[in-house]
Short mmCIF file of C-alpha atoms and ligand atoms in Angstrom, two decimals:
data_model
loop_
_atom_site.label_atom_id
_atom_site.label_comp_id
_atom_site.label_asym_id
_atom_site.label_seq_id
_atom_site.Cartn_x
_atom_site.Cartn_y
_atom_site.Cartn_z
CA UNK A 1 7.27 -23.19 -4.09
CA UNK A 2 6.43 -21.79 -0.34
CA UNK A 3 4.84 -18.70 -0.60
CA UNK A 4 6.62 -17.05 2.54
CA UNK A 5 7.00 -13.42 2.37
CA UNK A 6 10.32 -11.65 2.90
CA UNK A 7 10.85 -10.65 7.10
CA UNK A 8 11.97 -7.41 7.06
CA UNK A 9 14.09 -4.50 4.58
CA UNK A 10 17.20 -6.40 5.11
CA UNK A 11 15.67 -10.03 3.62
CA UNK A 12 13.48 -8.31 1.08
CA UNK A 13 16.59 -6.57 -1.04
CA UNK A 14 18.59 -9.69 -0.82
CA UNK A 15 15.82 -11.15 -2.59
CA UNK A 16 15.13 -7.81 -5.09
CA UNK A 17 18.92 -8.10 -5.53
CA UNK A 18 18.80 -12.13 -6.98
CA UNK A 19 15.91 -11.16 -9.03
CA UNK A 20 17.63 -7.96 -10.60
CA UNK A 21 14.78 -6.21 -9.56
CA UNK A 22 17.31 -4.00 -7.76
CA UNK A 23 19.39 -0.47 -8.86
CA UNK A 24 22.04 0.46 -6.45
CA UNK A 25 23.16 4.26 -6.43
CA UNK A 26 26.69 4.21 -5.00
CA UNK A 27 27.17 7.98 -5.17
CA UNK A 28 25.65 10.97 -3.36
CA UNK A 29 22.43 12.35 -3.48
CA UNK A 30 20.40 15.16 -1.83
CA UNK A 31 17.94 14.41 0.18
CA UNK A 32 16.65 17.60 -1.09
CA UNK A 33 14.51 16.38 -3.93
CA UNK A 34 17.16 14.76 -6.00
CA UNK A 35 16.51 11.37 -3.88
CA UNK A 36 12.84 11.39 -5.15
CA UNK A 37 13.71 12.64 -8.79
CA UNK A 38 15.92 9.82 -8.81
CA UNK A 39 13.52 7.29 -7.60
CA UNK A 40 10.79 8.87 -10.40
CA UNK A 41 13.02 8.22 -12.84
CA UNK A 42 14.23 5.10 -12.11
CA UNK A 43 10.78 3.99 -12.74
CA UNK A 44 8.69 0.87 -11.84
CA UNK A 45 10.33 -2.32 -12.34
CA UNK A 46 12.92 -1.64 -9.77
CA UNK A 47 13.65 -0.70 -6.30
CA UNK A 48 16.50 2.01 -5.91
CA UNK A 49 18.73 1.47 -3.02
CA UNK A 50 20.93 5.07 -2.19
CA UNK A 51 23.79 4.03 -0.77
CA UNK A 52 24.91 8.13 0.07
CA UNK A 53 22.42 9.98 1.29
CA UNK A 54 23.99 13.29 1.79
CA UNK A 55 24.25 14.64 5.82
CA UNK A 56 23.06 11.05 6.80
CA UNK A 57 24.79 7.61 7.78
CA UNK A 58 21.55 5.83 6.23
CA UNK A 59 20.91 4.38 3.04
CA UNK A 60 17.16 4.90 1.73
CA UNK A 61 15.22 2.75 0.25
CA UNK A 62 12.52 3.91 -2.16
CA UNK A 63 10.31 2.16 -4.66
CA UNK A 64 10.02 -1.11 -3.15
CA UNK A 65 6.16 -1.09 -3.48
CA UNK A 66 6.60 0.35 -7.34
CA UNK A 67 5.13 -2.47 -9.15
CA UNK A 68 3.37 -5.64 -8.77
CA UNK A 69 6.43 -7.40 -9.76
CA UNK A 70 8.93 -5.99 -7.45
CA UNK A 71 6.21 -6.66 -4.51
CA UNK A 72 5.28 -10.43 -5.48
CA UNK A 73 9.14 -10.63 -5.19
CA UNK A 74 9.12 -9.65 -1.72
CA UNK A 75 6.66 -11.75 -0.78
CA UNK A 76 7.72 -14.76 -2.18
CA UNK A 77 4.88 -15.77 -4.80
CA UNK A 78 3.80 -15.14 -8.68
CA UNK A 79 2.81 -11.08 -9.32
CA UNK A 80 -0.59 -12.76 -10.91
CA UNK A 81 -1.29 -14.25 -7.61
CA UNK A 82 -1.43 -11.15 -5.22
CA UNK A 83 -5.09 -10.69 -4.93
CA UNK A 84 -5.50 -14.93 -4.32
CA UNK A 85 -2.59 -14.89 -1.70
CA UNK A 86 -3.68 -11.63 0.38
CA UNK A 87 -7.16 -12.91 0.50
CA UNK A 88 -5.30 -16.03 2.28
CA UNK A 89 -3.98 -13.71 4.24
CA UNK A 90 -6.99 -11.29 5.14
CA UNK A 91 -9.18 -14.70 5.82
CA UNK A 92 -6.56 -16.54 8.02
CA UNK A 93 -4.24 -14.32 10.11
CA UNK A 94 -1.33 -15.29 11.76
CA UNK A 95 -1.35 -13.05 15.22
CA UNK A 96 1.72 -11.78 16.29
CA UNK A 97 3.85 -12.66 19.41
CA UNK A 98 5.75 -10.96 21.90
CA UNK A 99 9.38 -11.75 21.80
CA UNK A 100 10.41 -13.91 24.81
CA UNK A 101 12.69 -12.02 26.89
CA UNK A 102 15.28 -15.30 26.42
CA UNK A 103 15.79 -14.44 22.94
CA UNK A 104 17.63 -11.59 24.39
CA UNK A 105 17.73 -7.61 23.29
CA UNK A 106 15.92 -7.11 19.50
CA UNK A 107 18.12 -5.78 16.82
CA UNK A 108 15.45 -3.07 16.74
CA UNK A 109 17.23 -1.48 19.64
CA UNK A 110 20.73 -1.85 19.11
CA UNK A 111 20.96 2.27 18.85
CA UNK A 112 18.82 4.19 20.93
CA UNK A 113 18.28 8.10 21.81
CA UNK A 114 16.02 8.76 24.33
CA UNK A 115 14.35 12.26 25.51
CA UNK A 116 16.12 15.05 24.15
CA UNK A 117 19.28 13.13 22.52
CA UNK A 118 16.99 12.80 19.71
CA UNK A 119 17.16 14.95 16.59
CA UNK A 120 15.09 13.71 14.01
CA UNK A 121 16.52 15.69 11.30
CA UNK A 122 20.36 14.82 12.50
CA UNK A 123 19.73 11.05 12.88
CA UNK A 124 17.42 10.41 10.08
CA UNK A 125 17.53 11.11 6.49
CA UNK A 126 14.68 12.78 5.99
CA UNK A 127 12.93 14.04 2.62
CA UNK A 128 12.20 16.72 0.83
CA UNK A 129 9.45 15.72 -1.88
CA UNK A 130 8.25 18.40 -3.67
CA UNK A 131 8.70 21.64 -4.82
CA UNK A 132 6.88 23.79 -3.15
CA UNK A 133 6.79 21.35 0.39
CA UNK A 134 6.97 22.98 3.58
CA UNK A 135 10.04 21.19 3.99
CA UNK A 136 11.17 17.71 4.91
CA UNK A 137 8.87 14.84 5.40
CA UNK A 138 8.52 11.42 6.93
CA UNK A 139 5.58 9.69 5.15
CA UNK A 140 6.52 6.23 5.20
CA UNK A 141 6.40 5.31 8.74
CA UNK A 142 3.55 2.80 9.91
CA UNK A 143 1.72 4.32 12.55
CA UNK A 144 1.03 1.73 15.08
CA UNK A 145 -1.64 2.32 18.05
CA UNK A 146 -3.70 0.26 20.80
CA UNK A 147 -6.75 1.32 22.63
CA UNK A 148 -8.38 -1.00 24.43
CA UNK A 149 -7.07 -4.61 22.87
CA UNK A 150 -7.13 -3.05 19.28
CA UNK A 151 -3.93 -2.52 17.36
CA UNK A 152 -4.19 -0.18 14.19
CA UNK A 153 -1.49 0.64 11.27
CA UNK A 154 -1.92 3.27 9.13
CA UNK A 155 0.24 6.28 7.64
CA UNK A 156 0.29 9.80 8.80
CA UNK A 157 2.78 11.74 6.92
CA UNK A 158 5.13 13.84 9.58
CA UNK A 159 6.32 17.23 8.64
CA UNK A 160 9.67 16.96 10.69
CA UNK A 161 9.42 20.57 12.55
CA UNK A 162 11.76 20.37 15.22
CA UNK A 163 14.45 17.67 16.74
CA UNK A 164 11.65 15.93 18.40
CA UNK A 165 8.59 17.36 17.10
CA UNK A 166 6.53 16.94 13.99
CA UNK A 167 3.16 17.17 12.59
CA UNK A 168 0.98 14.26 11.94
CA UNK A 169 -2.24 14.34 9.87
CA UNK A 170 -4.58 12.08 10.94
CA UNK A 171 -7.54 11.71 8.81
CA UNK A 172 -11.03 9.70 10.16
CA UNK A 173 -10.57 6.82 10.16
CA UNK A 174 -9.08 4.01 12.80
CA UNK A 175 -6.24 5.59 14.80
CA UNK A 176 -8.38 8.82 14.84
CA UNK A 177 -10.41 6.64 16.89
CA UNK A 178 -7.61 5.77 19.10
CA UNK A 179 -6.90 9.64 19.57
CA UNK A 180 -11.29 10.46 19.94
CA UNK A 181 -10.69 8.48 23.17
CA UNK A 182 -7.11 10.02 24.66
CA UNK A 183 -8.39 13.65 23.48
CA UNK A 184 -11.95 12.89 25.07
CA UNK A 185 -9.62 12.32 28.60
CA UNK A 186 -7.41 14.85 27.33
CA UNK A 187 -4.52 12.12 27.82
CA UNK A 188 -0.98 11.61 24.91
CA UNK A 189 -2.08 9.17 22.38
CA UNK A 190 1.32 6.93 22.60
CA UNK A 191 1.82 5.76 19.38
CA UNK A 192 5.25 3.63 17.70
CA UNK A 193 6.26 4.74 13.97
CA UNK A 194 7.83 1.80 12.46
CA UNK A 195 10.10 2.64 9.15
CA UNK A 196 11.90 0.29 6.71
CA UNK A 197 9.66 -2.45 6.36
CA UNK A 198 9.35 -4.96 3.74
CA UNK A 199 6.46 -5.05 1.18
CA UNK A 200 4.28 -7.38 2.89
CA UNK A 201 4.47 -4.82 6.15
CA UNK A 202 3.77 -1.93 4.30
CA UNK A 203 0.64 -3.20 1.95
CA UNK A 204 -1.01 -4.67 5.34
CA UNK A 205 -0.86 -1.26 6.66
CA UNK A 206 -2.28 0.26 4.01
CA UNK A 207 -5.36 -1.94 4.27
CA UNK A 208 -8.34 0.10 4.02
CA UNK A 209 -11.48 -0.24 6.76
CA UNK A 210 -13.36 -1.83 4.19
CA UNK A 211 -11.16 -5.03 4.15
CA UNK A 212 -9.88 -4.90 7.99
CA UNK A 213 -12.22 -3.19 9.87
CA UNK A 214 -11.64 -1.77 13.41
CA UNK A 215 -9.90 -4.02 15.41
CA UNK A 216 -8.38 -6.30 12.96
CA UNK A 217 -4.89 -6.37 13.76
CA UNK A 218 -3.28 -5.65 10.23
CA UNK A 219 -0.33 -7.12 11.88
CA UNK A 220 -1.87 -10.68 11.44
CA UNK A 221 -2.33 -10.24 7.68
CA UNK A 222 1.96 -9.76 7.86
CA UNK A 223 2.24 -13.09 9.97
CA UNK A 224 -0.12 -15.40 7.10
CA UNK A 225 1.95 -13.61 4.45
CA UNK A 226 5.23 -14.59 6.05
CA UNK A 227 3.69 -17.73 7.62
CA UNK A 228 5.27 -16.75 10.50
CA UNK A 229 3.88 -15.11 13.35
CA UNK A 230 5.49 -11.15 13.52
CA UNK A 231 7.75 -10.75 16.55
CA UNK A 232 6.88 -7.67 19.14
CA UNK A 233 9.19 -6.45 21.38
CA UNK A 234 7.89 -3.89 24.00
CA UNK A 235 8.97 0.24 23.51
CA UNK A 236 11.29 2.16 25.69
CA UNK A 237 9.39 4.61 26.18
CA UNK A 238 5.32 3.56 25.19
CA UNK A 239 3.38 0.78 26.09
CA UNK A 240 3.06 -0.42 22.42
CA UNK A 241 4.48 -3.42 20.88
CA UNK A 242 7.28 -3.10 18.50
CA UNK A 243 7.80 -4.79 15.20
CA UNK A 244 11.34 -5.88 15.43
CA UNK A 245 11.39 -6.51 12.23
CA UNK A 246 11.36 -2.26 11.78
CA UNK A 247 14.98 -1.08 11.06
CA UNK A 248 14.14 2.07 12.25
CA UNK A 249 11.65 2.81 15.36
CA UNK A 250 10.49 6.45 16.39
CA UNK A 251 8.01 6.16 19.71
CA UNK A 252 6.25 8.70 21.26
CA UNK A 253 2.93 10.68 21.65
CA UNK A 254 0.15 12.53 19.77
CA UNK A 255 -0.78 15.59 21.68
CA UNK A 256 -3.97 15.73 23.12
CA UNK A 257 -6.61 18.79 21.33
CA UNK A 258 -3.68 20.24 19.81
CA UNK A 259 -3.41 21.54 16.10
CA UNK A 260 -0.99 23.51 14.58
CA UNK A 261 -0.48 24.85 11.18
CA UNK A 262 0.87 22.09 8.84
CA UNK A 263 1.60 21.96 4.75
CA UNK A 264 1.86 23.19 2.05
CA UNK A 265 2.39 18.98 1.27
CA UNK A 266 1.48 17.63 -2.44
CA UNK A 267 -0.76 14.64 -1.43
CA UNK A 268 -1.19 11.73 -4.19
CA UNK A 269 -3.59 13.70 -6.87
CA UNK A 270 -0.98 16.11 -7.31
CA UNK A 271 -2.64 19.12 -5.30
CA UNK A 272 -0.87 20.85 -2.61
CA UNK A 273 -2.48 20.88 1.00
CA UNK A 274 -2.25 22.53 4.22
CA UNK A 275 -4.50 23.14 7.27
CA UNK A 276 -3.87 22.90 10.89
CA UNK A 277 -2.93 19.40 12.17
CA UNK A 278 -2.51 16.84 15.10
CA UNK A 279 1.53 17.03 16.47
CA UNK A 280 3.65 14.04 17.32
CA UNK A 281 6.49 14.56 20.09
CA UNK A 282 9.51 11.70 19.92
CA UNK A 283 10.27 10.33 23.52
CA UNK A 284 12.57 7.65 21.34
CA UNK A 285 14.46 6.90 18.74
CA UNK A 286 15.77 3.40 17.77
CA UNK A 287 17.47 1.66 15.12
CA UNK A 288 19.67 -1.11 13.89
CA UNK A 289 22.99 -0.96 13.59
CA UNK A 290 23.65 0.55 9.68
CA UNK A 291 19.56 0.84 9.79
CA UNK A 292 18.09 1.38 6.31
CA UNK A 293 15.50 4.17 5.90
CA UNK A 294 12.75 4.18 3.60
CA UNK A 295 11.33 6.86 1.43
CA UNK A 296 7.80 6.96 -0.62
CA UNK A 297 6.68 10.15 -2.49
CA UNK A 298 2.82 10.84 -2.32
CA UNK A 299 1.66 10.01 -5.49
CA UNK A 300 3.78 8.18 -6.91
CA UNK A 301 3.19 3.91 -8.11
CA UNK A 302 4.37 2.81 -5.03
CA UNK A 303 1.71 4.99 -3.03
CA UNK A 304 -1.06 3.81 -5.32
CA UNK A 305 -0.04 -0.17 -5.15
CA UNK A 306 0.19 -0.12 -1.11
CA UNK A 307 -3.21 1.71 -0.78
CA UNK A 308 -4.99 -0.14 -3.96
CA UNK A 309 -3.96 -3.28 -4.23
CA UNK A 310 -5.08 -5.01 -1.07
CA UNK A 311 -8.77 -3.81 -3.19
CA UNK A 312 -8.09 -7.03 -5.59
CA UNK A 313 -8.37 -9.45 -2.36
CA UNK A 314 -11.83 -7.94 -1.31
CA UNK A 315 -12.84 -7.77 -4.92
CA UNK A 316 -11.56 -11.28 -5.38
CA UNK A 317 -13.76 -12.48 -2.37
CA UNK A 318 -17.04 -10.53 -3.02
CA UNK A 319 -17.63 -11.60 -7.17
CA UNK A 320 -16.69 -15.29 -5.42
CA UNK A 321 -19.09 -15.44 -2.61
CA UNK A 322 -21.67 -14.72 -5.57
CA UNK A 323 -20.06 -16.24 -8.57
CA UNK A 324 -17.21 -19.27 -7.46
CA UNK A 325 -15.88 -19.70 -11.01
CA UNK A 326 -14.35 -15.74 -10.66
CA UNK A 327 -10.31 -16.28 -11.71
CA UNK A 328 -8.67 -13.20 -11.26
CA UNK A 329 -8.98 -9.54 -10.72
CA UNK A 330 -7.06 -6.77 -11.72
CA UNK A 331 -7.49 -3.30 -10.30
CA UNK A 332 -5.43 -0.89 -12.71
CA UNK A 333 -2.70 1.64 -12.18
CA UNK A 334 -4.52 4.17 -14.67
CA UNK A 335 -8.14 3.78 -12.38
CA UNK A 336 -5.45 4.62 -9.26
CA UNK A 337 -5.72 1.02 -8.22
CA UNK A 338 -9.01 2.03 -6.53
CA UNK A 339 -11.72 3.07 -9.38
CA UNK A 340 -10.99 0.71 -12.06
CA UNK A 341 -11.68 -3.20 -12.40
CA UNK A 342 -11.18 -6.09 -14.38
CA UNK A 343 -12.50 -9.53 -13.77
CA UNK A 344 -12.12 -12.78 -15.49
CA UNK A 345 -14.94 -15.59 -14.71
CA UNK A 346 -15.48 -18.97 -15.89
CA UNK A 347 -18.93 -18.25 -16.97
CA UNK A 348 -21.59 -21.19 -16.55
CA UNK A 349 -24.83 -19.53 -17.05
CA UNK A 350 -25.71 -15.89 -18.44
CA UNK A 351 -26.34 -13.72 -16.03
CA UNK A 352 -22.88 -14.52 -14.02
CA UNK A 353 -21.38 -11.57 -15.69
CA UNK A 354 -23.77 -9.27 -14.29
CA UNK A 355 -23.92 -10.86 -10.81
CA UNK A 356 -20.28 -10.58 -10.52
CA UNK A 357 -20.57 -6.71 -11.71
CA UNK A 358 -23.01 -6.02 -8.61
CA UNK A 359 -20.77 -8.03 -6.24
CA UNK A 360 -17.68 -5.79 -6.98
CA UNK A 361 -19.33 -2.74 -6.69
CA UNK A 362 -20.80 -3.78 -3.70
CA UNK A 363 -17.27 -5.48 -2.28
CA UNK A 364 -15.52 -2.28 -2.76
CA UNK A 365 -17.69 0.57 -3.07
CA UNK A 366 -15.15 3.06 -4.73
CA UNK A 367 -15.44 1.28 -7.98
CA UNK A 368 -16.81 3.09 -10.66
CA UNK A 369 -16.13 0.59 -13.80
CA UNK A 370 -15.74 -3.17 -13.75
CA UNK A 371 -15.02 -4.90 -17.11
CA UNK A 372 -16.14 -8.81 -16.77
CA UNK A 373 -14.15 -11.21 -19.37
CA UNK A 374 -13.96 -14.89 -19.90
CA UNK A 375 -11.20 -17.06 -18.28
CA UNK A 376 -9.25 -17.34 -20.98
CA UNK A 377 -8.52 -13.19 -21.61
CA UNK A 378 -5.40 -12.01 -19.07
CA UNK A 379 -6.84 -9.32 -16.77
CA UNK A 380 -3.53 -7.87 -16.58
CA UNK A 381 -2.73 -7.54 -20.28
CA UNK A 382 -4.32 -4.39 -21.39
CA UNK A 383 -4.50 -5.32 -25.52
CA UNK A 384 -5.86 -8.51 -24.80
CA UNK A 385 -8.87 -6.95 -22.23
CA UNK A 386 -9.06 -4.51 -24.71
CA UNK A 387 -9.75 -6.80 -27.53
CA UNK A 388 -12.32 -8.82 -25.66
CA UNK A 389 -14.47 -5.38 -24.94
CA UNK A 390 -14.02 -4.39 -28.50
CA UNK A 391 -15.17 -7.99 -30.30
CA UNK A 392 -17.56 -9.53 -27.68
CA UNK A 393 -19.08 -6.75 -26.02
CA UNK A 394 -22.21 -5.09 -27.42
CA UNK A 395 -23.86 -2.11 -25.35
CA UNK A 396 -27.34 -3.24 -25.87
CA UNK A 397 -27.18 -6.50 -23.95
CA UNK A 398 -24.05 -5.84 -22.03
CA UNK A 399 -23.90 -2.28 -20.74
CA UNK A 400 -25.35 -2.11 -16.96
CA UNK A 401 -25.56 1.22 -15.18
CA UNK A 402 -25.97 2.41 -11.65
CA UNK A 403 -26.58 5.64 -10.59
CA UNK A 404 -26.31 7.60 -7.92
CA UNK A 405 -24.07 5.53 -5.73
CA UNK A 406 -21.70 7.23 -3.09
CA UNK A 407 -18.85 8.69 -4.58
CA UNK A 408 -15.28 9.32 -3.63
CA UNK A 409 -14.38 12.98 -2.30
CA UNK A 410 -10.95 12.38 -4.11
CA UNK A 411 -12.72 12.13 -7.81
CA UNK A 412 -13.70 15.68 -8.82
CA UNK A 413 -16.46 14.24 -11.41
CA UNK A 414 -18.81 13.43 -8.88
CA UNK A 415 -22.31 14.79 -9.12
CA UNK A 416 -23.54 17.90 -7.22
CA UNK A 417 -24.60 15.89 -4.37
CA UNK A 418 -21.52 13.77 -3.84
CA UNK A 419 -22.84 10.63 -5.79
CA UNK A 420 -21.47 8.70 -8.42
CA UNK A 421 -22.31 6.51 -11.43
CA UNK A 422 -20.90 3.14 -11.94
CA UNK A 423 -20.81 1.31 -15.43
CA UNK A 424 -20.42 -2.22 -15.60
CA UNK A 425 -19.04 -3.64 -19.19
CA UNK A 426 -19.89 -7.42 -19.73
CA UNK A 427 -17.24 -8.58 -22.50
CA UNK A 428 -17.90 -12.26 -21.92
CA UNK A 429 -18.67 -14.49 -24.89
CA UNK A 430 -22.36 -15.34 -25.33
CA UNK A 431 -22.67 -19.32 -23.80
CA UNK A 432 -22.64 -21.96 -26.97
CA UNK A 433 -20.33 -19.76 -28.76
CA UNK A 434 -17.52 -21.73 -29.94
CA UNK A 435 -13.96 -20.37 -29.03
CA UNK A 436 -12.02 -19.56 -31.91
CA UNK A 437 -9.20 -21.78 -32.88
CA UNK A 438 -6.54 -19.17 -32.74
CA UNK A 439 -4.25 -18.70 -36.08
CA UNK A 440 -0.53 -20.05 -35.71
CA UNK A 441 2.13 -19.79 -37.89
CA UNK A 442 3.83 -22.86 -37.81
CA UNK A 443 7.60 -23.02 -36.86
CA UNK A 444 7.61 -19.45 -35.21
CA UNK A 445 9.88 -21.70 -32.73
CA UNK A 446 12.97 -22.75 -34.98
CA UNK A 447 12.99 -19.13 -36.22
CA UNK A 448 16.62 -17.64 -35.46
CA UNK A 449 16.86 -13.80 -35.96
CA UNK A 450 20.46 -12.79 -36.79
C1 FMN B 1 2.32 6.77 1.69
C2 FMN B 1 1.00 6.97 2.34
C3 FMN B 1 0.75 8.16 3.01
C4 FMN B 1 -0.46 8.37 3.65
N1 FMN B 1 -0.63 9.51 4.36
C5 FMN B 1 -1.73 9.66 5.14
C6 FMN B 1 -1.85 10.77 6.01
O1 FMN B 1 -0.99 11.66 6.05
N2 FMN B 1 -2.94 10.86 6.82
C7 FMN B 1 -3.92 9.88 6.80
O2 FMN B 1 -4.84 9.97 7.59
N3 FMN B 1 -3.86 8.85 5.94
C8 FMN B 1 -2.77 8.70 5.12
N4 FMN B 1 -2.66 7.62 4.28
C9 FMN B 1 -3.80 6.69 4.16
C10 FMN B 1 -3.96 5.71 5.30
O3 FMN B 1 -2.78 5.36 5.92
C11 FMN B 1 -4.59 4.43 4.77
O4 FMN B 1 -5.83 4.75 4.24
C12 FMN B 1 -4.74 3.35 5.83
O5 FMN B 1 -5.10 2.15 5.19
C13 FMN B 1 -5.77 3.68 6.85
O6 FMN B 1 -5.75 2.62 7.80
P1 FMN B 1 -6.98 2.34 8.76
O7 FMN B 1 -8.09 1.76 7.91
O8 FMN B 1 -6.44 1.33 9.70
O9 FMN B 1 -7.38 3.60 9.42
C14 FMN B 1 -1.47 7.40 3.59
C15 FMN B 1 -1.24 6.23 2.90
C16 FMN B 1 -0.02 5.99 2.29
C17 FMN B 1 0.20 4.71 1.55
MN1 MN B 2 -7.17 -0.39 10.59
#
């Protein structure tokens, strides 16, 4: 099988579709919460396509990022293969290219408003989340900015405030950067929001610094997944490319030293916040004909897997650079894909385990508790991890604490002083121990159940 990732919204749910990984809602829903309580309980194993989305012509698409399953369908490969495929993708690129202008007009811009024939909240189907919300959101759009030969994607949720204008919080990290240098010249930040993008778009964007670092174009992580180099076509309005793979584009500008009141928002642990914030003005909207929009509540799986599971990739390439014989990782929903980790090795002399415990922690520095087992236990299988910790693990040989460690602001146990501990959990078999021959009923196969 090629591993080639799905290009685009449109390709990715024909594929979600063959694999029944897909629930269609043919009748009407509010936008108004009842898309989102739909899409909760609909649950992880599918993405939910609403076909009526009430005061809009667009269908929404939300929980295309809900598991591992429905994402490793999108991209074209095994689910136990993600962290081994996007650290292909993180080592070897594929840069993107700029559409040659004989290909003709993009699909991208097939409908366009421009100035002030845009209305956000007219054109768009835009969200309402959660109860107590300010009001409608957009906070699945890719953020995409350049500053001097860097490109950057990240998300920025948008409270949609007006028909052009919206809020945008923009936390410190890579495009607040971008915007350091335009508010430092007191210049626009021109930025493109790209929304309805296929799995392999939105994980790369939710890359953290840690595994593409300023200036590495999360753009070229999307071309090695696809194996195809992503097409650019330039804005109407900004001097940014354009995916044209987007089925939905809004350009336009970050305001220069400007903050306005923003929130109340429920951001992923649950808590409502507000503040004053960074605004976004549209200069234009464009879309594809019938464009599909895209919705992702804060908090939810598919907000954990596109921020945590790019993790398993750096994971995957720090234990290796230490220990080679690492198999797979597994970075758990319950640990929010981000403080929680399993590794299998093929151990070949004590004192792996422990090696490979330091080189995740150090790899990925949010980790608070890795769990090491032997090849043959599934990292993703919870009972079997489970049963390796409870029969070969034994604190007195295999327990290895850190303390004091810097902690995540997000995980209320941390110590007065911001730090954290980390435990590491060794459940390898000792070396010489013979495997056990595992007990089989015989003819388990030729039983028929009536
Ligand atoms: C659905 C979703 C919403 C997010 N909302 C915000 C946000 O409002 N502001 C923000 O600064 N980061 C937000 N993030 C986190 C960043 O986009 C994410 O950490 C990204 O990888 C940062 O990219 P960078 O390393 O290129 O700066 C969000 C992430 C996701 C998946
Ligand atoms: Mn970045």
């Amino acid at each position: 099988m090629t591993e080639r990732a799905a290009i685009g919204l449109r390709e990715e749910l024909e594929r979600l579709e063959a694999a029944g990984r897909l629930l269609r809602i043919p009748h009407e829903v509010s936008p108004r919460f009842e898309v989102c309580a739909y899409a909760a309980e609909s649950g992880p194993e599918r993405a939910v396509l609403f076909e009526r989305v009430a005061g809009s012509d667009h269908p929404v698409v939300m929980n295309n990022t809900a598991s591992r399953e429905v994402i490793a369908a999108s991209l074209g490969i095994a689910p136990e293969r993600m962290a081994e495929r996007y650290l292909e993708a993180l080592v070897r690129p594929i840069a993107p290219l700029v559409r040659p202008a004989s290909a003709g007009p993009a699909a991208i811009h097939e409908v366009t408003y421009t100035g002030d024939e845009i209305d956000l909240l007219a054109q768009l189907p835009v969200l309402t989340h959660h109860e107590h919300d300010a009001g409608p959101y957009l906070t699945s759009g890719v953020v995409i900015g350049e500053h001097e030969g860097a490109r950057n994607l990240s998300y920025h949720r948008m409270q949609v405030r007006g028909p052009r204008e919206t809020g945008m919080v923009v936390v410190q990290r890579h495009l607040h950067r971008m915007l350091d240098a335009a508010d430092a010249e007191n210049r626009p930040l021109p930025v493109v929001v790209a929304l309805g993008l296929d799995a392999g778009m939105l994980l790369a964007a939710g890359t953290s610094g840690s595994a593409a670092p300023y200036g590495f174009d999360e753009l070229g992580i999307v071309g090695a997944l696809r194996n195809t180099p992503v097409e650019l076509v330039p804005g109407l309005t900004v001097p940014i490319g354009v995916p044209s793979c987007a089925e939905i584009v809004i350009e336009g500008h970050i305001l220069p030293n400007t903050l306005e009141p923003e929130g109340p928002f429920a951001e992923f642990d649950g808590n409502y916040e507000s503040g004053r914030e960074r605004v976004f003005r549209a200069t234009a909207l464009t879309m594809r004909r019938g464009a599909i929009s895209h919705g992702l509540a804060t908090g939810s799986t598919s907000q954990l897997n596109i921020m945590g599971l790019p993790n398993e990739a750096v994971i995957l390439r720090a234990v290796r650079a230490v220990v080679p014989s690492v198999d797979r990782v597994h970075v758990t929903l319950g640990g929010l894909r981000k403080f929680h980790a399993i590794v299998s090795i093929d151990k070949r002399i004590e004192g792996d385990p422990a090696d490979a415990i330091v080189a995740a922690f150090a790899g990925h520095r949010d980790l608070k508790q890795v769990t090491v087992v032997d090849h043959d236990v599934d990292v993703f299988d919870a009972f079997a991890v489970e049963r390796a910790v409870a029969t070969e693990f034994q604190a007195h040989r295999g327990l290895h604490l850190f303390h004091r460690g810097r902690g995540n602001p997000v995980d209320r146990s941390l110590a007065e002083d911001g730090t954290t501990s980390r435990i590491g959990i060794d459940a390898t078999r000792p070396l010489g121990l013979a495997v056990r021959v595992p007990a089989v009923v015989p003819g388990r196969d030729r039983v028929r159940l009536p």
